[in-house]
């Protein structure tokens, strides 16, 4: 399976941004792995490990967790709920992840995120700019707003936001099932 696949799904950018705007007063939590970035990389939890109440635990994608629930912020975002409903696979954590203008995510690997091992991370860009440089295995991946992407993040990846605007992605961690395998094959 290729390390980068654009899924045959597309979402309404204006509606994605409207839901993002609904959360403008929400408190974003800084990504907890500080050694992986420079600048500002923060998170809003939408779907969380069941029972998580501390902000850091609400943004954590715990690979050992087995039970998940919608977080309180998801109730304020009707279109994001529709987007998630389009994924006919078991959803685990779902977050909005913002990389502020001028910030960098250093090259790293998320060892448990490989569809061949049963776990996938899907990115749906909500806001981005032409100066965002996302690299997977050293190759640039340009992800337009409203598109959906599987990225094998067990491989080395990094992001530089050299633009003047923030980059915000809807990040969906999910289990690979027959439906997602079909989407991956169709996109490949």
mmCIF file with all atom_site columns, C-alpha atoms in Angstrom:
data_model
loop_
_atom_site.group_PDB
_atom_site.id
_atom_site.type_symbol
_atom_site.label_atom_id
_atom_site.label_alt_id
_atom_site.label_comp_id
_atom_site.label_asym_id
_atom_site.label_entity_id
_atom_site.label_seq_id
_atom_site.pdbx_PDB_ins_code
_atom_site.Cartn_x
_atom_site.Cartn_y
_atom_site.Cartn_z
_atom_site.occupancy
_atom_site.B_iso_or_equiv
_atom_site.pdbx_formal_charge
_atom_site.auth_seq_id
_atom_site.auth_comp_id
_atom_site.auth_asym_id
_atom_site.auth_atom_id
_atom_site.pdbx_PDB_model_num
ATOM 1   C CA . UNK A 1 1   ? 0.000   0.000  0.000  1.00 0.00 ? 1   UNK A CA 1
ATOM 2   C CA . UNK A 1 2   ? 1.412   3.432  -0.885 1.00 0.00 ? 2   UNK A CA 1
ATOM 3   C CA . UNK A 1 3   ? 2.406   5.698  2.017  1.00 0.00 ? 3   UNK A CA 1
ATOM 4   C CA . UNK A 1 4   ? 0.194   8.549  0.712  1.00 0.00 ? 4   UNK A CA 1
ATOM 5   C CA . UNK A 1 5   ? -3.344  8.056  -0.599 1.00 0.00 ? 5   UNK A CA 1
ATOM 6   C CA . UNK A 1 6   ? -5.916  10.697 -1.409 1.00 0.00 ? 6   UNK A CA 1
ATOM 7   C CA . UNK A 1 7   ? -9.232  9.125  -0.500 1.00 0.00 ? 7   UNK A CA 1
ATOM 8   C CA . UNK A 1 8   ? -12.207 9.442  -2.885 1.00 0.00 ? 8   UNK A CA 1
ATOM 9   C CA . UNK A 1 9   ? -13.952 11.783 -0.435 1.00 0.00 ? 9   UNK A CA 1
ATOM 10  C CA . UNK A 1 10  ? -14.430 15.554 -0.530 1.00 0.00 ? 10  UNK A CA 1
ATOM 11  C CA . UNK A 1 11  ? -15.921 17.888 2.036  1.00 0.00 ? 11  UNK A CA 1
ATOM 12  C CA . UNK A 1 12  ? -17.380 21.407 1.826  1.00 0.00 ? 12  UNK A CA 1
ATOM 13  C CA . UNK A 1 13  ? -14.629 23.854 2.818  1.00 0.00 ? 13  UNK A CA 1
ATOM 14  C CA . UNK A 1 14  ? -17.025 26.677 3.761  1.00 0.00 ? 14  UNK A CA 1
ATOM 15  C CA . UNK A 1 15  ? -18.928 24.361 6.113  1.00 0.00 ? 15  UNK A CA 1
ATOM 16  C CA . UNK A 1 16  ? -15.685 22.998 7.610  1.00 0.00 ? 16  UNK A CA 1
ATOM 17  C CA . UNK A 1 17  ? -14.523 26.556 8.285  1.00 0.00 ? 17  UNK A CA 1
ATOM 18  C CA . UNK A 1 18  ? -17.919 27.542 9.726  1.00 0.00 ? 18  UNK A CA 1
ATOM 19  C CA . UNK A 1 19  ? -17.594 24.737 12.282 1.00 0.00 ? 19  UNK A CA 1
ATOM 20  C CA . UNK A 1 20  ? -14.008 25.784 13.024 1.00 0.00 ? 20  UNK A CA 1
ATOM 21  C CA . UNK A 1 21  ? -15.273 29.344 13.591 1.00 0.00 ? 21  UNK A CA 1
ATOM 22  C CA . UNK A 1 22  ? -17.862 28.009 16.065 1.00 0.00 ? 22  UNK A CA 1
ATOM 23  C CA . UNK A 1 23  ? -14.944 26.888 18.227 1.00 0.00 ? 23  UNK A CA 1
ATOM 24  C CA . UNK A 1 24  ? -13.058 30.215 18.136 1.00 0.00 ? 24  UNK A CA 1
ATOM 25  C CA . UNK A 1 25  ? -13.387 30.766 21.896 1.00 0.00 ? 25  UNK A CA 1
ATOM 26  C CA . UNK A 1 26  ? -12.335 27.208 22.796 1.00 0.00 ? 26  UNK A CA 1
ATOM 27  C CA . UNK A 1 27  ? -9.074  26.670 24.653 1.00 0.00 ? 27  UNK A CA 1
ATOM 28  C CA . UNK A 1 28  ? -6.556  24.916 22.425 1.00 0.00 ? 28  UNK A CA 1
ATOM 29  C CA . UNK A 1 29  ? -4.064  22.655 24.233 1.00 0.00 ? 29  UNK A CA 1
ATOM 30  C CA . UNK A 1 30  ? -0.394  22.693 23.239 1.00 0.00 ? 30  UNK A CA 1
ATOM 31  C CA . UNK A 1 31  ? 0.744   19.420 21.697 1.00 0.00 ? 31  UNK A CA 1
ATOM 32  C CA . UNK A 1 32  ? 2.392   17.504 24.503 1.00 0.00 ? 32  UNK A CA 1
ATOM 33  C CA . UNK A 1 33  ? 5.475   16.222 22.653 1.00 0.00 ? 33  UNK A CA 1
ATOM 34  C CA . UNK A 1 34  ? 7.406   19.511 22.734 1.00 0.00 ? 34  UNK A CA 1
ATOM 35  C CA . UNK A 1 35  ? 10.608  18.019 21.303 1.00 0.00 ? 35  UNK A CA 1
ATOM 36  C CA . UNK A 1 36  ? 8.755   17.311 18.028 1.00 0.00 ? 36  UNK A CA 1
ATOM 37  C CA . UNK A 1 37  ? 8.015   20.935 17.149 1.00 0.00 ? 37  UNK A CA 1
ATOM 38  C CA . UNK A 1 38  ? 9.122   24.543 17.227 1.00 0.00 ? 38  UNK A CA 1
ATOM 39  C CA . UNK A 1 39  ? 6.573   27.355 17.502 1.00 0.00 ? 39  UNK A CA 1
ATOM 40  C CA . UNK A 1 40  ? 2.894   26.675 18.153 1.00 0.00 ? 40  UNK A CA 1
ATOM 41  C CA . UNK A 1 41  ? 1.240   23.316 17.466 1.00 0.00 ? 41  UNK A CA 1
ATOM 42  C CA . UNK A 1 42  ? -1.973  22.833 19.380 1.00 0.00 ? 42  UNK A CA 1
ATOM 43  C CA . UNK A 1 43  ? -5.041  20.657 19.535 1.00 0.00 ? 43  UNK A CA 1
ATOM 44  C CA . UNK A 1 44  ? -8.802  20.700 20.151 1.00 0.00 ? 44  UNK A CA 1
ATOM 45  C CA . UNK A 1 45  ? -10.237 17.277 21.074 1.00 0.00 ? 45  UNK A CA 1
ATOM 46  C CA . UNK A 1 46  ? -13.454 16.212 19.345 1.00 0.00 ? 46  UNK A CA 1
ATOM 47  C CA . UNK A 1 47  ? -13.480 12.481 20.093 1.00 0.00 ? 47  UNK A CA 1
ATOM 48  C CA . UNK A 1 48  ? -11.574 11.276 23.119 1.00 0.00 ? 48  UNK A CA 1
ATOM 49  C CA . UNK A 1 49  ? -10.582 8.249  25.159 1.00 0.00 ? 49  UNK A CA 1
ATOM 50  C CA . UNK A 1 50  ? -13.657 7.343  27.206 1.00 0.00 ? 50  UNK A CA 1
ATOM 51  C CA . UNK A 1 51  ? -13.610 9.036  30.595 1.00 0.00 ? 51  UNK A CA 1
ATOM 52  C CA . UNK A 1 52  ? -10.739 11.456 29.826 1.00 0.00 ? 52  UNK A CA 1
ATOM 53  C CA . UNK A 1 53  ? -11.245 14.786 31.587 1.00 0.00 ? 53  UNK A CA 1
ATOM 54  C CA . UNK A 1 54  ? -7.806  16.400 31.820 1.00 0.00 ? 54  UNK A CA 1
ATOM 55  C CA . UNK A 1 55  ? -7.052  18.517 28.703 1.00 0.00 ? 55  UNK A CA 1
ATOM 56  C CA . UNK A 1 56  ? -3.784  16.673 28.004 1.00 0.00 ? 56  UNK A CA 1
ATOM 57  C CA . UNK A 1 57  ? -5.467  13.270 28.264 1.00 0.00 ? 57  UNK A CA 1
ATOM 58  C CA . UNK A 1 58  ? -8.294  14.499 26.024 1.00 0.00 ? 58  UNK A CA 1
ATOM 59  C CA . UNK A 1 59  ? -5.847  15.276 23.177 1.00 0.00 ? 59  UNK A CA 1
ATOM 60  C CA . UNK A 1 60  ? -3.742  12.135 23.646 1.00 0.00 ? 60  UNK A CA 1
ATOM 61  C CA . UNK A 1 61  ? -4.152  9.416  21.014 1.00 0.00 ? 61  UNK A CA 1
ATOM 62  C CA . UNK A 1 62  ? -3.536  6.508  23.394 1.00 0.00 ? 62  UNK A CA 1
ATOM 63  C CA . UNK A 1 63  ? -2.696  3.406  21.309 1.00 0.00 ? 63  UNK A CA 1
ATOM 64  C CA . UNK A 1 64  ? -3.671  1.137  24.237 1.00 0.00 ? 64  UNK A CA 1
ATOM 65  C CA . UNK A 1 65  ? -7.172  2.607  24.645 1.00 0.00 ? 65  UNK A CA 1
ATOM 66  C CA . UNK A 1 66  ? -10.153 0.520  23.578 1.00 0.00 ? 66  UNK A CA 1
ATOM 67  C CA . UNK A 1 67  ? -13.142 2.754  24.389 1.00 0.00 ? 67  UNK A CA 1
ATOM 68  C CA . UNK A 1 68  ? -13.798 6.195  22.910 1.00 0.00 ? 68  UNK A CA 1
ATOM 69  C CA . UNK A 1 69  ? -16.550 8.794  23.140 1.00 0.00 ? 69  UNK A CA 1
ATOM 70  C CA . UNK A 1 70  ? -17.509 12.074 21.548 1.00 0.00 ? 70  UNK A CA 1
ATOM 71  C CA . UNK A 1 71  ? -16.072 15.030 23.441 1.00 0.00 ? 71  UNK A CA 1
ATOM 72  C CA . UNK A 1 72  ? -18.131 18.084 24.393 1.00 0.00 ? 72  UNK A CA 1
ATOM 73  C CA . UNK A 1 73  ? -16.798 20.251 21.538 1.00 0.00 ? 73  UNK A CA 1
ATOM 74  C CA . UNK A 1 74  ? -18.158 17.900 18.873 1.00 0.00 ? 74  UNK A CA 1
ATOM 75  C CA . UNK A 1 75  ? -21.720 18.909 19.827 1.00 0.00 ? 75  UNK A CA 1
ATOM 76  C CA . UNK A 1 76  ? -21.017 22.456 18.591 1.00 0.00 ? 76  UNK A CA 1
ATOM 77  C CA . UNK A 1 77  ? -19.886 21.305 15.142 1.00 0.00 ? 77  UNK A CA 1
ATOM 78  C CA . UNK A 1 78  ? -22.751 19.821 13.102 1.00 0.00 ? 78  UNK A CA 1
ATOM 79  C CA . UNK A 1 79  ? -20.814 19.553 9.846  1.00 0.00 ? 79  UNK A CA 1
ATOM 80  C CA . UNK A 1 80  ? -17.805 17.903 11.481 1.00 0.00 ? 80  UNK A CA 1
ATOM 81  C CA . UNK A 1 81  ? -20.246 15.326 12.887 1.00 0.00 ? 81  UNK A CA 1
ATOM 82  C CA . UNK A 1 82  ? -21.488 14.755 9.303  1.00 0.00 ? 82  UNK A CA 1
ATOM 83  C CA . UNK A 1 83  ? -17.905 14.395 8.085  1.00 0.00 ? 83  UNK A CA 1
ATOM 84  C CA . UNK A 1 84  ? -17.170 11.795 10.758 1.00 0.00 ? 84  UNK A CA 1
ATOM 85  C CA . UNK A 1 85  ? -20.375 9.939  9.876  1.00 0.00 ? 85  UNK A CA 1
ATOM 86  C CA . UNK A 1 86  ? -18.996 9.528  6.337  1.00 0.00 ? 86  UNK A CA 1
ATOM 87  C CA . UNK A 1 87  ? -16.295 7.240  7.757  1.00 0.00 ? 87  UNK A CA 1
ATOM 88  C CA . UNK A 1 88  ? -17.856 3.786  8.008  1.00 0.00 ? 88  UNK A CA 1
ATOM 89  C CA . UNK A 1 89  ? -15.058 2.457  10.180 1.00 0.00 ? 89  UNK A CA 1
ATOM 90  C CA . UNK A 1 90  ? -14.451 2.437  13.947 1.00 0.00 ? 90  UNK A CA 1
ATOM 91  C CA . UNK A 1 91  ? -13.284 5.913  14.984 1.00 0.00 ? 91  UNK A CA 1
ATOM 92  C CA . UNK A 1 92  ? -10.886 6.395  17.841 1.00 0.00 ? 92  UNK A CA 1
ATOM 93  C CA . UNK A 1 93  ? -9.541  9.858  18.658 1.00 0.00 ? 93  UNK A CA 1
ATOM 94  C CA . UNK A 1 94  ? -10.512 12.814 16.480 1.00 0.00 ? 94  UNK A CA 1
ATOM 95  C CA . UNK A 1 95  ? -8.864  16.194 16.881 1.00 0.00 ? 95  UNK A CA 1
ATOM 96  C CA . UNK A 1 96  ? -8.452  19.549 15.254 1.00 0.00 ? 96  UNK A CA 1
ATOM 97  C CA . UNK A 1 97  ? -4.714  20.180 14.997 1.00 0.00 ? 97  UNK A CA 1
ATOM 98  C CA . UNK A 1 98  ? -3.414  23.681 14.334 1.00 0.00 ? 98  UNK A CA 1
ATOM 99  C CA . UNK A 1 99  ? 0.114   24.524 13.213 1.00 0.00 ? 99  UNK A CA 1
ATOM 100 C CA . UNK A 1 100 ? 0.478   28.280 13.554 1.00 0.00 ? 100 UNK A CA 1
ATOM 101 C CA . UNK A 1 101 ? 2.144   30.432 10.919 1.00 0.00 ? 101 UNK A CA 1
ATOM 102 C CA . UNK A 1 102 ? 5.922   30.216 11.184 1.00 0.00 ? 102 UNK A CA 1
ATOM 103 C CA . UNK A 1 103 ? 5.859   26.932 13.144 1.00 0.00 ? 103 UNK A CA 1
ATOM 104 C CA . UNK A 1 104 ? 7.590   23.638 12.375 1.00 0.00 ? 104 UNK A CA 1
ATOM 105 C CA . UNK A 1 105 ? 6.830   20.005 13.174 1.00 0.00 ? 105 UNK A CA 1
ATOM 106 C CA . UNK A 1 106 ? 10.222  18.307 13.194 1.00 0.00 ? 106 UNK A CA 1
ATOM 107 C CA . UNK A 1 107 ? 10.737  15.018 11.409 1.00 0.00 ? 107 UNK A CA 1
ATOM 108 C CA . UNK A 1 108 ? 9.451   12.133 13.504 1.00 0.00 ? 108 UNK A CA 1
ATOM 109 C CA . UNK A 1 109 ? 7.537   8.839  13.224 1.00 0.00 ? 109 UNK A CA 1
ATOM 110 C CA . UNK A 1 110 ? 4.284   7.684  14.786 1.00 0.00 ? 110 UNK A CA 1
ATOM 111 C CA . UNK A 1 111 ? 5.147   3.987  14.870 1.00 0.00 ? 111 UNK A CA 1
ATOM 112 C CA . UNK A 1 112 ? 1.610   2.688  15.391 1.00 0.00 ? 112 UNK A CA 1
ATOM 113 C CA . UNK A 1 113 ? 0.045   4.524  12.410 1.00 0.00 ? 113 UNK A CA 1
ATOM 114 C CA . UNK A 1 114 ? 0.225   2.124  9.483  1.00 0.00 ? 114 UNK A CA 1
ATOM 115 C CA . UNK A 1 115 ? -2.901  0.787  7.770  1.00 0.00 ? 115 UNK A CA 1
ATOM 116 C CA . UNK A 1 116 ? -1.116  -2.524 7.182  1.00 0.00 ? 116 UNK A CA 1
ATOM 117 C CA . UNK A 1 117 ? -0.981  -2.878 10.983 1.00 0.00 ? 117 UNK A CA 1
ATOM 118 C CA . UNK A 1 118 ? -4.682  -2.015 11.377 1.00 0.00 ? 118 UNK A CA 1
ATOM 119 C CA . UNK A 1 119 ? -4.550  1.686  12.351 1.00 0.00 ? 119 UNK A CA 1
ATOM 120 C CA . UNK A 1 120 ? -4.881  4.677  10.035 1.00 0.00 ? 120 UNK A CA 1
ATOM 121 C CA . UNK A 1 121 ? -4.707  8.424  10.509 1.00 0.00 ? 121 UNK A CA 1
ATOM 122 C CA . UNK A 1 122 ? -6.770  10.466 8.070  1.00 0.00 ? 122 UNK A CA 1
ATOM 123 C CA . UNK A 1 123 ? -6.150  14.188 7.529  1.00 0.00 ? 123 UNK A CA 1
ATOM 124 C CA . UNK A 1 124 ? -8.847  16.551 6.260  1.00 0.00 ? 124 UNK A CA 1
ATOM 125 C CA . UNK A 1 125 ? -7.341  20.026 5.722  1.00 0.00 ? 125 UNK A CA 1
ATOM 126 C CA . UNK A 1 126 ? -9.650  22.854 6.802  1.00 0.00 ? 126 UNK A CA 1
ATOM 127 C CA . UNK A 1 127 ? -7.267  25.788 6.437  1.00 0.00 ? 127 UNK A CA 1
ATOM 128 C CA . UNK A 1 128 ? -3.877  25.761 4.782  1.00 0.00 ? 128 UNK A CA 1
ATOM 129 C CA . UNK A 1 129 ? -1.697  27.923 2.559  1.00 0.00 ? 129 UNK A CA 1
ATOM 130 C CA . UNK A 1 130 ? 0.732   27.471 -0.335 1.00 0.00 ? 130 UNK A CA 1
ATOM 131 C CA . UNK A 1 131 ? 3.732   27.807 1.993  1.00 0.00 ? 131 UNK A CA 1
ATOM 132 C CA . UNK A 1 132 ? 2.850   24.723 4.057  1.00 0.00 ? 132 UNK A CA 1
ATOM 133 C CA . UNK A 1 133 ? 5.468   22.081 3.282  1.00 0.00 ? 133 UNK A CA 1
ATOM 134 C CA . UNK A 1 134 ? 4.338   18.647 4.511  1.00 0.00 ? 134 UNK A CA 1
ATOM 135 C CA . UNK A 1 135 ? 6.905   15.922 3.832  1.00 0.00 ? 135 UNK A CA 1
ATOM 136 C CA . UNK A 1 136 ? 6.511   12.158 4.112  1.00 0.00 ? 136 UNK A CA 1
ATOM 137 C CA . UNK A 1 137 ? 9.643   10.128 3.414  1.00 0.00 ? 137 UNK A CA 1
ATOM 138 C CA . UNK A 1 138 ? 11.206  13.380 2.195  1.00 0.00 ? 138 UNK A CA 1
ATOM 139 C CA . UNK A 1 139 ? 8.564   13.870 -0.523 1.00 0.00 ? 139 UNK A CA 1
ATOM 140 C CA . UNK A 1 140 ? 6.255   16.883 -0.432 1.00 0.00 ? 140 UNK A CA 1
ATOM 141 C CA . UNK A 1 141 ? 2.529   16.152 -0.104 1.00 0.00 ? 141 UNK A CA 1
ATOM 142 C CA . UNK A 1 142 ? 0.151   18.986 -1.037 1.00 0.00 ? 142 UNK A CA 1
ATOM 143 C CA . UNK A 1 143 ? -3.256  18.511 0.569  1.00 0.00 ? 143 UNK A CA 1
ATOM 144 C CA . UNK A 1 144 ? -6.007  20.875 -0.619 1.00 0.00 ? 144 UNK A CA 1
ATOM 145 C CA . UNK A 1 145 ? -8.677  22.065 1.805  1.00 0.00 ? 145 UNK A CA 1
ATOM 146 C CA . UNK A 1 146 ? -11.661 19.722 1.991  1.00 0.00 ? 146 UNK A CA 1
ATOM 147 C CA . UNK A 1 147 ? -9.784  16.669 0.699  1.00 0.00 ? 147 UNK A CA 1
ATOM 148 C CA . UNK A 1 148 ? -9.129  13.503 2.747  1.00 0.00 ? 148 UNK A CA 1
ATOM 149 C CA . UNK A 1 149 ? -5.752  11.791 3.007  1.00 0.00 ? 149 UNK A CA 1
ATOM 150 C CA . UNK A 1 150 ? -4.342  8.590  4.432  1.00 0.00 ? 150 UNK A CA 1
ATOM 151 C CA . UNK A 1 151 ? -0.712  9.095  5.422  1.00 0.00 ? 151 UNK A CA 1
ATOM 152 C CA . UNK A 1 152 ? 1.459   6.219  6.655  1.00 0.00 ? 152 UNK A CA 1
ATOM 153 C CA . UNK A 1 153 ? 2.827   8.203  9.568  1.00 0.00 ? 153 UNK A CA 1
ATOM 154 C CA . UNK A 1 154 ? 4.915   5.304  10.830 1.00 0.00 ? 154 UNK A CA 1
ATOM 155 C CA . UNK A 1 155 ? 7.292   6.667  8.156  1.00 0.00 ? 155 UNK A CA 1
ATOM 156 C CA . UNK A 1 156 ? 9.378   9.833  8.714  1.00 0.00 ? 156 UNK A CA 1
ATOM 157 C CA . UNK A 1 157 ? 7.319   13.006 8.273  1.00 0.00 ? 157 UNK A CA 1
ATOM 158 C CA . UNK A 1 158 ? 7.596   16.726 8.999  1.00 0.00 ? 158 UNK A CA 1
ATOM 159 C CA . UNK A 1 159 ? 5.728   19.984 8.374  1.00 0.00 ? 159 UNK A CA 1
ATOM 160 C CA . UNK A 1 160 ? 6.862   23.581 7.941  1.00 0.00 ? 160 UNK A CA 1
ATOM 161 C CA . UNK A 1 161 ? 4.237   26.322 7.918  1.00 0.00 ? 161 UNK A CA 1
ATOM 162 C CA . UNK A 1 162 ? 6.193   29.150 6.287  1.00 0.00 ? 162 UNK A CA 1
ATOM 163 C CA . UNK A 1 163 ? 2.960   30.978 5.462  1.00 0.00 ? 163 UNK A CA 1
ATOM 164 C CA . UNK A 1 164 ? 1.171   33.877 7.116  1.00 0.00 ? 164 UNK A CA 1
ATOM 165 C CA . UNK A 1 165 ? -1.910  31.864 8.156  1.00 0.00 ? 165 UNK A CA 1
ATOM 166 C CA . UNK A 1 166 ? -2.512  28.888 10.415 1.00 0.00 ? 166 UNK A CA 1
ATOM 167 C CA . UNK A 1 167 ? -2.875  25.373 9.075  1.00 0.00 ? 167 UNK A CA 1
ATOM 168 C CA . UNK A 1 168 ? -5.747  23.451 10.689 1.00 0.00 ? 168 UNK A CA 1
ATOM 169 C CA . UNK A 1 169 ? -6.501  19.809 9.927  1.00 0.00 ? 169 UNK A CA 1
ATOM 170 C CA . UNK A 1 170 ? -9.248  17.518 11.116 1.00 0.00 ? 170 UNK A CA 1
ATOM 171 C CA . UNK A 1 171 ? -7.221  14.462 12.192 1.00 0.00 ? 171 UNK A CA 1
ATOM 172 C CA . UNK A 1 172 ? -9.103  11.174 12.439 1.00 0.00 ? 172 UNK A CA 1
ATOM 173 C CA . UNK A 1 173 ? -7.550  8.063  13.974 1.00 0.00 ? 173 UNK A CA 1
ATOM 174 C CA . UNK A 1 174 ? -9.464  4.963  12.949 1.00 0.00 ? 174 UNK A CA 1
ATOM 175 C CA . UNK A 1 175 ? -9.339  1.217  12.731 1.00 0.00 ? 175 UNK A CA 1
ATOM 176 C CA . UNK A 1 176 ? -8.911  -0.298 9.297  1.00 0.00 ? 176 UNK A CA 1
ATOM 177 C CA . UNK A 1 177 ? -11.942 -2.334 8.251  1.00 0.00 ? 177 UNK A CA 1
ATOM 178 C CA . UNK A 1 178 ? -13.282 -3.494 4.860  1.00 0.00 ? 178 UNK A CA 1
ATOM 179 C CA . UNK A 1 179 ? -14.846 -0.085 4.119  1.00 0.00 ? 179 UNK A CA 1
ATOM 180 C CA . UNK A 1 180 ? -11.583 1.775  4.743  1.00 0.00 ? 180 UNK A CA 1
ATOM 181 C CA . UNK A 1 181 ? -9.598  -0.839 2.770  1.00 0.00 ? 181 UNK A CA 1
ATOM 182 C CA . UNK A 1 182 ? -11.970 -0.189 -0.171 1.00 0.00 ? 182 UNK A CA 1
ATOM 183 C CA . UNK A 1 183 ? -11.443 3.578  0.163  1.00 0.00 ? 183 UNK A CA 1
ATOM 184 C CA . UNK A 1 184 ? -7.675  3.106  0.260  1.00 0.00 ? 184 UNK A CA 1
ATOM 185 C CA . UNK A 1 185 ? -7.736  0.841  -2.819 1.00 0.00 ? 185 UNK A CA 1
ATOM 186 C CA . UNK A 1 186 ? -9.976  3.314  -4.687 1.00 0.00 ? 186 UNK A CA 1
ATOM 187 C CA . UNK A 1 187 ? -7.647  6.202  -3.820 1.00 0.00 ? 187 UNK A CA 1
ATOM 188 C CA . UNK A 1 188 ? -4.492  4.286  -4.704 1.00 0.00 ? 188 UNK A CA 1
#
